CSV table of C-alpha atoms in Angstrom, one decimal:
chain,number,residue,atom,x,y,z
V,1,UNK,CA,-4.7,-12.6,1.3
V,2,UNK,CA,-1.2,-12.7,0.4
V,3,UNK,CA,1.1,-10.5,-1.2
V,4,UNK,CA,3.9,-11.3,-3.9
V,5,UNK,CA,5.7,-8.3,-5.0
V,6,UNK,CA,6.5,-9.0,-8.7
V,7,UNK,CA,6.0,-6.8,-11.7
V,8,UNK,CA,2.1,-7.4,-13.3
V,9,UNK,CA,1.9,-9.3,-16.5
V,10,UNK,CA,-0.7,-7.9,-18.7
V,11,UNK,CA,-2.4,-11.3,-19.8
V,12,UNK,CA,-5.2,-12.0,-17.7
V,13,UNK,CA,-3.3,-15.4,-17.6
V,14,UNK,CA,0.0,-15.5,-16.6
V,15,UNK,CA,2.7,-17.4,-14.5
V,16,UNK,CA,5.6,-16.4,-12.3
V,17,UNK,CA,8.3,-18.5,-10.7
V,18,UNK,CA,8.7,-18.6,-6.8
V,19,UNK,CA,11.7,-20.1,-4.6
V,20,UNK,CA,11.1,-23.0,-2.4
V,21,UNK,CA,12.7,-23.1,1.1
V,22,UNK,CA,12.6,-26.7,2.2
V,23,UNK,CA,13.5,-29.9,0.4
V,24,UNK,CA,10.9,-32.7,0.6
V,25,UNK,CA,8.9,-35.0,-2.4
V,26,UNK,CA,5.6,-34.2,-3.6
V,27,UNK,CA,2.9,-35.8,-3.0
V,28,UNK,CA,-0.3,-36.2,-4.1
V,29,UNK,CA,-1.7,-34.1,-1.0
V,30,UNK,CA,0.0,-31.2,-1.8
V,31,UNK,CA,-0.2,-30.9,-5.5
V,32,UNK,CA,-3.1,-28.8,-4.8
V,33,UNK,CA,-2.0,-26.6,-2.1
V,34,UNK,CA,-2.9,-23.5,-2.6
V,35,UNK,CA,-5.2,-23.8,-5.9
V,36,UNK,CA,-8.1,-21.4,-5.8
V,37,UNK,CA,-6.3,-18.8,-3.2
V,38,UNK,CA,-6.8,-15.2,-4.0
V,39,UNK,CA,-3.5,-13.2,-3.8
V,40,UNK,CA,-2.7,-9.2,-4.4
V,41,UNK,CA,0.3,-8.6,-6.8
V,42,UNK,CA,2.2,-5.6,-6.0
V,43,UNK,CA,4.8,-3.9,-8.7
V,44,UNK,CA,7.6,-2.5,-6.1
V,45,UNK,CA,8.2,0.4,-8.5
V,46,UNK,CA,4.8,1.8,-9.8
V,47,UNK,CA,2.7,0.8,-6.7
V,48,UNK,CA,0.2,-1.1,-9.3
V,49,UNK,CA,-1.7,-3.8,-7.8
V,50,UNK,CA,-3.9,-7.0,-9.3
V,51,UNK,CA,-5.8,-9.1,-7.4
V,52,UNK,CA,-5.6,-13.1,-9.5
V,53,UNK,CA,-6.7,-16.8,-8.7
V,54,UNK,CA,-3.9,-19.0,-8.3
V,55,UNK,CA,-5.0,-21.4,-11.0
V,56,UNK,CA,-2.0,-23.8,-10.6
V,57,UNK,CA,1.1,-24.9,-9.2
V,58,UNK,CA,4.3,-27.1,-10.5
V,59,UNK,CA,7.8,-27.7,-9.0
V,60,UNK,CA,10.2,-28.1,-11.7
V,61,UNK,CA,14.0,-28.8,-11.8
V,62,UNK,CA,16.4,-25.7,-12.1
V,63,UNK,CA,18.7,-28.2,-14.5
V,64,UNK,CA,15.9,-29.1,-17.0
V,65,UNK,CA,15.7,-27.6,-20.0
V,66,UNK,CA,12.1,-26.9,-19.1
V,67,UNK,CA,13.1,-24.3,-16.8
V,68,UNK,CA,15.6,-22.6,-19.3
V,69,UNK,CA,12.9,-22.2,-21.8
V,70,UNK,CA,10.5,-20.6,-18.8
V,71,UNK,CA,13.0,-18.2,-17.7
V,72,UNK,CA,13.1,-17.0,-21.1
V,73,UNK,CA,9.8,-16.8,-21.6
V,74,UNK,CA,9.1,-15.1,-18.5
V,75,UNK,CA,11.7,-13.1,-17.6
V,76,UNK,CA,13.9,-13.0,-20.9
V,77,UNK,CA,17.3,-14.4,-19.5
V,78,UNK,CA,19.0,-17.4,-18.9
V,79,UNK,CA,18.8,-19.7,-16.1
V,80,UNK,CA,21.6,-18.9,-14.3
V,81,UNK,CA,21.1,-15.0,-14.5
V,82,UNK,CA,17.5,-16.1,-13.1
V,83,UNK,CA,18.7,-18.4,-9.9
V,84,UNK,CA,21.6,-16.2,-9.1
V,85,UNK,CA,18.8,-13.4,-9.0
V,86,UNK,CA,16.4,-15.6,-6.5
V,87,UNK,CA,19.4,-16.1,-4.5
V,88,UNK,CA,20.2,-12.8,-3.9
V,89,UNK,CA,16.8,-12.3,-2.9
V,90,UNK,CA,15.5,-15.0,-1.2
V,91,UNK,CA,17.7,-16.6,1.4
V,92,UNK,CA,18.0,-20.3,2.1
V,93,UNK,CA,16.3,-21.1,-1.0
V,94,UNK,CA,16.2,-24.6,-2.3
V,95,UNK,CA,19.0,-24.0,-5.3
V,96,UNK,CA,18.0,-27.3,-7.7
V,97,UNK,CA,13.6,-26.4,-7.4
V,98,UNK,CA,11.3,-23.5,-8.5
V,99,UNK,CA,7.9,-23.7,-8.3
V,100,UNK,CA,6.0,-22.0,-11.5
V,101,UNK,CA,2.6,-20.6,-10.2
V,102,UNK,CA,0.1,-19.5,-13.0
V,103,UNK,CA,-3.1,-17.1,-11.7
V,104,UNK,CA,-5.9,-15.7,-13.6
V,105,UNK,CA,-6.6,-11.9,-13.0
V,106,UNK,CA,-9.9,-11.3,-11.3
C-alpha cells in the first residue's frame, strides 16, 4: 500500500494534487492507472492516518485557470505559492503538469 504524507481532509471525498516526474502524453491506457488502489494518508505533524480508494485521476495544466481555482480550493493560495511549494519538495518535477487525485475514505 502506499503512503502519501499530506494533511487529512475531513470529507469522506476529497482530492489532493501530486507532482509528476516525467514528461510524456496520455493515453488512453493510462487514464486509469491506479484507480481502485488503496493508499494510507499520513498527516506529518499529528501522526493521523486514513486509509481511502483512489477514485480518480487527472493531469491538468499549471497555466490553466483550472488549476488556479484548485489550489484555492484545496490549499487556499495561489498558484504560484502552490508550484514553488512542490518544487521545493519534490525534485525534478514536471514544472507545467499536476496530477489531481480524488480518493474516498474507507
Amino acid at each position: 500500500m502506499n503512503e502519501i504524507r499530506h494533511g487529512i481532509p475531513r470529507h469522506d471525498y476529497f482530492a489532493i494534487l501530486q507532482p509528476i516526474y516525467q514528461r510524456g502524453g496520455t493515453d488512453c491506457a493510462g487514464i486509469g492507472r491506479g484507480i481502485g488502489q488503496r493508499h494510507k494518508l499520513v498527516n506529518p505533524y499529528m501522526k493521523e492516518e486514513v486509509i481511502a480508494t483512489l477514485v480518480c485521476r487527472r493531469t491538468i495544466y499549471t497555466s490553466s485557470a483550472e488549476f488556479e481555482a484548485l489550489a484555492y480550493l484545496l490549499y487556499g493560495v495561489d498558484k504560484d505559492t502552490l508550484l514553488e511549494q512542490l518544487r521545493t519538495r519534490y525534485e525534478g518535477i514536471v514544472e507545467e503538469l499536476v496530477e489531481i487525485w480524488t480518493f474516498k475514505k474507507d
